[in-house]
Amino acid sequence: MTTTDRIVRVRLSSVLLPLDTPISDAKVLTGRQKPMTEVALLFAEIDTADGLHGLGFGYSKRAGGRGQYAHAREIAAELLGEDPSDIARLWEKLVWAGASVGRSGLSTQAIAALDIALWDLKARRAGLPLAKLLGAYRDSVRCYNTSGGFLHASLDEVLANATAAVGRGIGGIKIKFGHPDARVDLARVKAVRDKLGEDVPLMVDANQQWDRPTAQRLGRALEEYALTWIEEPLDAYDHAGHAALAASLDTPIATGEMLTSVAEHAELIRAGAADIIQPDAPRIGGITPFLRLAALADHHRLQLAPHFAMEIHLHLAAAYPQEPWVEHFEWLEPLFNERLEIRDGRMIVPDRPGLGLTLSDRVPGWTADSCEFAS
């Protein structure tokens, strides 16, 4: 049966969400970046003639959020009058509307919010959670917390945060690495492992701060802690270096969050640079390209642990054939009325249609600009 429904309205909002505490990882301690004080979000809301509604979002940390919003404003009207079910074709149409600025990075990140809104709308039309629309393999996903382990936090704070997270039912703990003094890194991971014991999955994330010899040396030093993975030990585009580490260490290597297209991830996979791939749907252009990448990753028998945006990635991870992980960050919770349930080390896929999200009444206070296109 064909549908006669059509998109009649697209609304975009540029939202600047303040963080309670300035956030520092290795990129800050080594002078590459300043502490992060806010998350910039691009929200897209799509309405159809039949009264259906879809909500999607993308984000940027530090610079880039306003640029995403500006690009989305230029192309959003291309959706008016279109059948919202034709998501892959609409993704291509939006890409070609801004073809001169490329098919990766900021240009496709601007498309991500629109693409995610279309998938949310499609699942709501079907009356299904997005995970069920895609074809879920499970109704919950292993989850680990990252927000409590940043380098701006003292060791005592990291230990308290980790203990509290496990107490709330979160399954694993990731702490940030890449301190200018490697002895500080090693002391932190030893203390966390000693505190949590051997049974709690533990990961470390160096945020691209090591050179190859340092990564090899510290990777060997970390073997005794039975880590679930070492994340981004090298520059995100050093596929050969990551591949060498993956081949030489017992500890799995995870990377991919900084890549901004399926093509970039394909090069990473081709090089054998990761045991665990960490794509970010808003960064690579939305759910449509994420699904293409997930099929490629599964073909190569890679584990999956999507980066950030648990509100989206929970559904996508639930639809991945192999047992994945999803990353717990509470930062975006003030934006939504709903909360994701966590129990026995796993994040539960909500039974609400679509992503299962509605915007909270606090969002207008953080909205820097908005615009609307209507037919």
GROMACS .gro file of C-alpha atoms in nm:
model
  375
    1MET     CA    1   0.000   0.000   0.000
    2THR     CA    2   0.133   0.343  -0.087
    3THR     CA    3   0.114   0.639   0.147
    4THR     CA    4  -0.009   0.981   0.046
    5ASP     CA    5   0.132   1.149   0.356
    6ARG     CA    6   0.362   1.443   0.298
    7ILE     CA    7   0.597   1.658   0.507
    8VAL     CA    8   0.432   1.994   0.571
    9ARG     CA    9   0.651   2.150   0.840
   10VAL     CA   10   1.015   2.140   0.952
   11ARG     CA   11   1.131   2.324   1.263
   12LEU     CA   12   1.497   2.367   1.359
   13SER     CA   13   1.632   2.481   1.695
   14SER     CA   14   1.986   2.569   1.799
   15VAL     CA   15   2.017   2.480   2.168
   16LEU     CA   16   2.313   2.550   2.397
   17LEU     CA   17   2.301   2.319   2.699
   18PRO     CA   18   2.525   2.433   2.987
   19LEU     CA   19   2.719   2.171   3.183
   20ASP     CA   20   2.727   2.183   3.562
   21THR     CA   21   3.106   2.140   3.572
   22PRO     CA   22   3.370   2.231   3.310
   23ILE     CA   23   3.486   1.903   3.155
   24SER     CA   24   3.852   1.819   3.092
   25ASP     CA   25   4.004   1.517   2.922
   26ALA     CA   26   4.353   1.456   2.785
   27LYS     CA   27   4.303   1.711   2.506
   28VAL     CA   28   4.266   1.982   2.772
   29LEU     CA   29   4.555   1.870   2.992
   30THR     CA   30   4.787   1.864   2.692
   31GLY     CA   31   4.678   2.211   2.577
   32ARG     CA   32   4.493   2.115   2.259
   33GLN     CA   33   4.152   2.231   2.380
   34LYS     CA   34   3.986   2.434   2.653
   35PRO     CA   35   3.755   2.278   2.911
   36MET     CA   36   3.408   2.208   2.776
   37THR     CA   37   3.132   2.415   2.937
   38GLU     CA   38   2.833   2.340   2.711
   39VAL     CA   39   2.697   2.106   2.446
   40ALA     CA   40   2.554   2.266   2.132
   41LEU     CA   41   2.256   2.078   1.991
   42LEU     CA   42   2.062   2.096   1.668
   43PHE     CA   43   1.702   1.978   1.707
   44ALA     CA   44   1.480   1.895   1.411
   45GLU     CA   45   1.103   1.849   1.436
   46ILE     CA   46   0.912   1.724   1.133
   47ASP     CA   47   0.533   1.722   1.091
   48THR     CA   48   0.323   1.560   0.821
   49ALA     CA   49  -0.017   1.627   0.667
   50ASP     CA   50  -0.157   1.323   0.852
   51GLY     CA   51  -0.059   1.473   1.186
   52LEU     CA   52   0.252   1.264   1.252
   53HIS     CA   53   0.553   1.413   1.431
   54GLY     CA   54   0.920   1.320   1.440
   55LEU     CA   55   1.198   1.448   1.666
   56GLY     CA   56   1.571   1.422   1.597
   57PHE     CA   57   1.888   1.583   1.716
   58GLY     CA   58   2.258   1.618   1.653
   59TYR     CA   59   2.523   1.784   1.863
   60SER     CA   60   2.867   1.936   1.874
   61LYS     CA   61   3.109   1.972   2.162
   62ARG     CA   62   3.289   2.304   2.168
   63ALA     CA   63   3.284   2.465   1.820
   64GLY     CA   64   3.056   2.367   1.534
   65GLY     CA   65   2.702   2.376   1.668
   66ARG     CA   66   2.610   2.707   1.510
   67GLY     CA   67   2.759   2.590   1.181
   68GLN     CA   68   2.543   2.278   1.183
   69TYR     CA   69   2.236   2.491   1.243
   70ALA     CA   70   2.328   2.731   0.963
   71HIS     CA   71   2.372   2.448   0.711
   72ALA     CA   72   2.049   2.279   0.818
   73ARG     CA   73   1.865   2.607   0.765
   74GLU     CA   74   1.984   2.614   0.404
   75ILE     CA   75   1.865   2.265   0.314
   76ALA     CA   76   1.569   2.183   0.541
   77ALA     CA   77   1.305   2.316   0.299
   78GLU     CA   78   1.407   2.040   0.056
   79LEU     CA   79   1.194   1.805   0.267
   80LEU     CA   80   0.866   1.992   0.222
   81GLY     CA   81   0.613   1.801   0.017
   82GLU     CA   82   0.814   1.479   0.035
   83ASP     CA   83   0.693   1.138   0.153
   84PRO     CA   84   0.856   1.096   0.498
   85SER     CA   85   0.888   0.720   0.449
   86ASP     CA   86   1.151   0.757   0.175
   87ILE     CA   87   1.431   0.821   0.421
   88ALA     CA   88   1.731   0.694   0.225
   89ARG     CA   89   1.628   0.892  -0.082
   90LEU     CA   90   1.572   1.204   0.128
   91TRP     CA   91   1.916   1.165   0.287
   92GLU     CA   92   2.068   1.165  -0.063
   93LYS     CA   93   1.859   1.466  -0.161
   94LEU     CA   94   1.983   1.662   0.140
   95VAL     CA   95   2.344   1.564   0.068
   96TRP     CA   96   2.317   1.684  -0.290
   97ALA     CA   97   2.153   2.008  -0.179
   98GLY     CA   98   2.486   2.094  -0.015
   99ALA     CA   99   2.717   1.884  -0.232
  100SER     CA  100   2.983   2.151  -0.271
  101VAL     CA  101   3.071   2.132   0.100
  102GLY     CA  102   3.123   1.757   0.089
  103ARG     CA  103   2.977   1.436   0.228
  104SER     CA  104   3.136   1.428   0.572
  105GLY     CA  105   3.191   1.651   0.871
  106LEU     CA  106   2.970   1.945   0.948
  107SER     CA  107   2.762   1.920   0.631
  108THR     CA  108   2.633   1.570   0.696
  109GLN     CA  109   2.617   1.628   1.073
  110ALA     CA  110   2.358   1.896   0.992
  111ILE     CA  111   2.160   1.632   0.800
  112ALA     CA  112   2.176   1.392   1.096
  113ALA     CA  113   1.912   1.571   1.302
  114LEU     CA  114   1.670   1.566   1.007
  115ASP     CA  115   1.744   1.201   0.926
  116ILE     CA  116   1.695   1.094   1.288
  117ALA     CA  117   1.365   1.284   1.303
  118LEU     CA  118   1.245   1.096   0.995
  119TRP     CA  119   1.331   0.760   1.154
  120ASP     CA  120   1.159   0.866   1.477
  121LEU     CA  121   0.851   0.962   1.274
  122LYS     CA  122   0.851   0.632   1.084
  123ALA     CA  123   0.868   0.430   1.405
  124ARG     CA  124   0.593   0.640   1.562
  125ARG     CA  125   0.373   0.578   1.258
  126ALA     CA  126   0.427   0.205   1.308
  127GLY     CA  127   0.358   0.235   1.681
  128LEU     CA  128   0.695   0.072   1.756
  129PRO     CA  129   1.010   0.167   1.944
  130LEU     CA  130   1.279   0.247   1.689
  131ALA     CA  131   1.475  -0.065   1.789
  132LYS     CA  132   1.174  -0.282   1.703
  133LEU     CA  133   1.122  -0.105   1.371
  134LEU     CA  134   1.484  -0.177   1.279
  135GLY     CA  135   1.462  -0.536   1.401
  136ALA     CA  136   1.585  -0.577   1.757
  137TYR     CA  137   1.809  -0.861   1.869
  138ARG     CA  138   1.755  -0.776   2.236
  139ASP     CA  139   1.541  -0.558   2.462
  140SER     CA  140   1.833  -0.427   2.668
  141VAL     CA  141   2.199  -0.343   2.605
  142ARG     CA  142   2.507  -0.358   2.825
  143CYS     CA  143   2.594  -0.007   2.940
  144TYR     CA  144   2.898   0.164   3.087
  145ASN     CA  145   2.942   0.509   3.240
  146THR     CA  146   3.195   0.765   3.117
  147SER     CA  147   3.082   1.094   3.269
  148GLY     CA  148   3.221   1.015   3.614
  149GLY     CA  149   3.577   0.942   3.502
  150PHE     CA  150   3.709   1.262   3.342
  151LEU     CA  151   4.054   1.396   3.421
  152HIS     CA  152   3.929   1.713   3.588
  153ALA     CA  153   3.796   1.491   3.870
  154SER     CA  154   4.022   1.388   4.155
  155LEU     CA  155   4.093   1.021   4.211
  156ASP     CA  156   3.863   1.022   4.514
  157GLU     CA  157   3.585   1.169   4.300
  158VAL     CA  158   3.643   0.912   4.025
  159LEU     CA  159   3.626   0.628   4.277
  160ALA     CA  160   3.309   0.767   4.435
  161ASN     CA  161   3.148   0.819   4.093
  162ALA     CA  162   3.238   0.468   3.980
  163THR     CA  163   3.101   0.311   4.296
  164ALA     CA  164   2.779   0.511   4.269
  165ALA     CA  165   2.735   0.419   3.901
  166VAL     CA  166   2.771   0.048   3.968
  167GLY     CA  167   2.530   0.089   4.258
  168ARG     CA  168   2.272   0.238   4.019
  169GLY     CA  169   2.293  -0.072   3.803
  170ILE     CA  170   2.537   0.047   3.536
  171GLY     CA  171   2.740  -0.243   3.402
  172GLY     CA  172   3.087  -0.099   3.336
  173ILE     CA  173   3.308   0.200   3.404
  174LYS     CA  174   3.528   0.396   3.166
  175ILE     CA  175   3.787   0.643   3.291
  176LYS     CA  176   3.982   0.899   3.095
  177PHE     CA  177   4.352   0.846   3.030
  178GLY     CA  178   4.622   1.048   2.857
  179HIS     CA  179   4.753   1.251   3.152
  180PRO     CA  180   5.087   1.419   3.072
  181ASP     CA  181   5.236   1.206   3.350
  182ALA     CA  182   5.169   0.842   3.266
  183ARG     CA  183   5.227   0.743   3.626
  184VAL     CA  184   4.910   0.933   3.718
  185ASP     CA  185   4.717   0.735   3.458
  186LEU     CA  186   4.844   0.401   3.583
  187ALA     CA  187   4.777   0.490   3.946
  188ARG     CA  188   4.418   0.587   3.861
  189VAL     CA  189   4.339   0.268   3.673
  190LYS     CA  190   4.494   0.053   3.948
  191ALA     CA  191   4.289   0.232   4.213
  192VAL     CA  192   3.966   0.194   4.017
  193ARG     CA  193   4.030  -0.174   3.944
  194ASP     CA  194   4.112  -0.238   4.310
  195LYS     CA  195   3.795  -0.055   4.417
  196LEU     CA  196   3.560  -0.226   4.174
  197GLY     CA  197   3.716  -0.570   4.174
  198GLU     CA  198   3.776  -0.801   3.879
  199ASP     CA  199   3.413  -0.861   3.787
  200VAL     CA  200   3.319  -0.506   3.677
  201PRO     CA  201   3.413  -0.428   3.315
  202LEU     CA  202   3.665  -0.142   3.303
  203MET     CA  203   3.771   0.065   3.002
  204VAL     CA  204   4.019   0.350   2.953
  205ASP     CA  205   4.007   0.631   2.696
  206ALA     CA  206   4.322   0.822   2.596
  207ASN     CA  207   4.144   1.062   2.357
  208GLN     CA  208   4.414   1.032   2.089
  209GLN     CA  209   4.695   1.162   2.309
  210TRP     CA  210   4.971   0.901   2.272
  211ASP     CA  211   5.231   0.848   2.006
  212ARG     CA  212   5.294   0.493   1.886
  213PRO     CA  213   5.580   0.403   2.126
  214THR     CA  214   5.389   0.542   2.427
  215ALA     CA  215   5.073   0.356   2.329
  216GLN     CA  216   5.267   0.030   2.293
  217ARG     CA  217   5.445   0.074   2.625
  218LEU     CA  218   5.135   0.175   2.822
  219GLY     CA  219   4.921  -0.083   2.646
  220ARG     CA  220   5.153  -0.352   2.776
  221ALA     CA  221   5.148  -0.200   3.125
  222LEU     CA  222   4.767  -0.209   3.123
  223GLU     CA  223   4.740  -0.577   3.031
  224GLU     CA  224   4.737  -0.686   3.396
  225TYR     CA  225   4.411  -0.498   3.462
  226ALA     CA  226   4.202  -0.709   3.220
  227LEU     CA  227   4.048  -0.405   3.055
  228THR     CA  228   3.746  -0.442   2.829
  229TRP     CA  229   3.917  -0.204   2.587
  230ILE     CA  230   4.168   0.078   2.536
  231GLU     CA  231   3.998   0.362   2.349
  232GLU     CA  232   4.157   0.603   2.100
  233PRO     CA  233   4.519   0.548   2.207
  234LEU     CA  234   4.641   0.723   1.888
  235ASP     CA  235   4.531   0.992   1.646
  236ALA     CA  236   4.188   0.898   1.510
  237TYR     CA  237   4.323   0.872   1.154
  238ASP     CA  238   4.631   0.666   1.239
  239HIS     CA  239   4.476   0.342   1.118
  240ALA     CA  240   4.813   0.168   1.074
  241GLY     CA  241   4.914   0.250   1.429
  242HIS     CA  242   4.585   0.129   1.573
  243ALA     CA  243   4.611  -0.188   1.366
  244ALA     CA  244   4.959  -0.259   1.504
  245LEU     CA  245   4.831  -0.217   1.860
  246ALA     CA  246   4.529  -0.436   1.795
  247ALA     CA  247   4.759  -0.708   1.662
  248SER     CA  248   5.014  -0.690   1.944
  249LEU     CA  249   4.804  -0.640   2.259
  250ASP     CA  250   4.567  -0.879   2.432
  251THR     CA  251   4.348  -0.583   2.534
  252PRO     CA  252   4.099  -0.492   2.257
  253ILE     CA  253   4.140  -0.158   2.078
  254ALA     CA  254   3.832   0.063   2.037
  255THR     CA  255   3.811   0.368   1.812
  256GLY     CA  256   3.599   0.548   1.553
  257GLU     CA  257   3.405   0.816   1.741
  258MET     CA  258   3.580   1.106   1.567
  259LEU     CA  259   3.523   0.980   1.214
  260THR     CA  260   3.250   1.164   1.026
  261SER     CA  261   3.143   0.936   0.740
  262VAL     CA  262   3.087   0.575   0.649
  263ALA     CA  263   3.377   0.604   0.403
  264GLU     CA  264   3.619   0.699   0.682
  265HIS     CA  265   3.501   0.408   0.894
  266ALA     CA  266   3.541   0.174   0.597
  267GLU     CA  267   3.909   0.271   0.576
  268LEU     CA  268   3.949   0.202   0.947
  269ILE     CA  269   3.788  -0.140   0.908
  270ARG     CA  270   3.993  -0.220   0.597
  271ALA     CA  271   4.312  -0.150   0.793
  272GLY     CA  272   4.209  -0.381   1.080
  273ALA     CA  273   4.247  -0.084   1.313
  274ALA     CA  274   3.981  -0.172   1.569
  275ASP     CA  275   3.848  -0.470   1.760
  276ILE     CA  276   3.555  -0.254   1.872
  277ILE     CA  277   3.411   0.012   1.645
  278GLN     CA  278   3.258   0.324   1.798
  279PRO     CA  279   3.054   0.516   1.540
  280ASP     CA  280   2.843   0.814   1.638
  281ALA     CA  281   2.517   0.845   1.442
  282PRO     CA  282   2.494   1.227   1.470
  283ARG     CA  283   2.857   1.260   1.359
  284ILE     CA  284   2.832   1.039   1.051
  285GLY     CA  285   2.505   1.186   0.923
  286GLY     CA  286   2.228   1.007   1.108
  287ILE     CA  287   2.068   0.666   1.133
  288THR     CA  288   2.065   0.600   0.758
  289PRO     CA  289   2.447   0.593   0.725
  290PHE     CA  290   2.482   0.428   1.067
  291LEU     CA  291   2.284   0.128   0.944
  292ARG     CA  292   2.509   0.097   0.639
  293LEU     CA  293   2.814   0.106   0.863
  294ALA     CA  294   2.666  -0.142   1.111
  295ALA     CA  295   2.615  -0.394   0.830
  296LEU     CA  296   2.979  -0.352   0.724
  297ALA     CA  297   3.105  -0.384   1.082
  298ASP     CA  298   2.902  -0.698   1.142
  299HIS     CA  299   3.033  -0.848   0.818
  300HIS     CA  300   3.384  -0.805   0.961
  301ARG     CA  301   3.273  -0.951   1.298
  302LEU     CA  302   3.354  -0.634   1.489
  303GLN     CA  303   3.211  -0.548   1.827
  304LEU     CA  304   3.005  -0.228   1.849
  305ALA     CA  305   3.007   0.044   2.116
  306PRO     CA  306   2.851   0.364   1.977
  307HIS     CA  307   2.979   0.694   2.110
  308PHE     CA  308   2.769   0.927   2.333
  309ALA     CA  309   2.399   1.008   2.257
  310MET     CA  310   2.261   0.705   2.441
  311GLU     CA  311   1.909   0.828   2.367
  312ILE     CA  312   1.966   0.738   2.001
  313HIS     CA  313   2.232   0.470   2.022
  314LEU     CA  314   2.040   0.245   2.261
  315HIS     CA  315   1.798   0.164   1.977
  316LEU     CA  316   2.074   0.115   1.720
  317ALA     CA  317   2.281  -0.106   1.950
  318ALA     CA  318   1.975  -0.319   2.028
  319ALA     CA  319   1.947  -0.390   1.654
  320TYR     CA  320   2.312  -0.498   1.611
  321PRO     CA  321   2.360  -0.876   1.571
  322GLN     CA  322   2.653  -0.911   1.812
  323GLU     CA  323   2.624  -0.816   2.179
  324PRO     CA  324   2.714  -0.442   2.194
  325TRP     CA  325   2.771  -0.172   2.453
  326VAL     CA  326   2.603   0.167   2.492
  327GLU     CA  327   2.768   0.464   2.663
  328HIS     CA  328   2.592   0.622   2.960
  329PHE     CA  329   2.610   1.000   2.988
  330GLU     CA  330   2.349   1.188   3.191
  331TRP     CA  331   2.442   1.523   3.032
  332LEU     CA  332   2.149   1.538   2.788
  333GLU     CA  333   1.881   1.425   3.033
  334PRO     CA  334   1.758   1.780   3.115
  335LEU     CA  335   1.649   1.816   2.751
  336PHE     CA  336   1.388   1.539   2.772
  337ASN     CA  337   1.089   1.449   2.984
  338GLU     CA  338   1.173   1.078   2.979
  339ARG     CA  339   1.454   0.882   3.146
  340LEU     CA  340   1.616   0.561   3.029
  341GLU     CA  341   1.591   0.272   3.270
  342ILE     CA  342   1.906   0.092   3.381
  343ARG     CA  343   1.896  -0.244   3.556
  344ASP     CA  344   2.145  -0.523   3.625
  345GLY     CA  345   2.419  -0.369   3.413
  346ARG     CA  346   2.195  -0.304   3.114
  347MET     CA  347   2.003  -0.014   2.961
  348ILE     CA  348   1.643  -0.107   2.882
  349VAL     CA  349   1.496  -0.024   2.540
  350PRO     CA  350   1.186   0.188   2.611
  351ASP     CA  351   0.850   0.062   2.489
  352ARG     CA  352   0.741   0.407   2.372
  353PRO     CA  353   0.710   0.460   1.994
  354GLY     CA  354   1.007   0.602   1.804
  355LEU     CA  355   1.297   0.720   2.015
  356GLY     CA  356   1.046   0.761   2.296
  357LEU     CA  357   1.147   1.121   2.364
  358THR     CA  358   0.968   1.450   2.412
  359LEU     CA  359   1.136   1.785   2.477
  360SER     CA  360   1.123   1.922   2.830
  361ASP     CA  361   0.989   2.268   2.909
  362ARG     CA  362   1.344   2.379   2.993
  363VAL     CA  363   1.457   2.364   2.630
  364PRO     CA  364   1.318   2.709   2.529
  365GLY     CA  365   1.540   2.869   2.793
  366TRP     CA  366   1.850   2.720   2.628
  367THR     CA  367   1.741   2.791   2.270
  368ALA     CA  368   1.969   3.039   2.094
  369ASP     CA  369   1.776   3.049   1.765
  370SER     CA  370   1.500   2.866   1.581
  371CYS     CA  371   1.333   2.870   1.242
  372GLU     CA  372   1.045   2.702   1.065
  373PHE     CA  373   0.968   2.595   0.709
  374ALA     CA  374   0.614   2.512   0.606
  375SER     CA  375   0.429   2.430   0.286
   0.00000   0.00000   0.00000
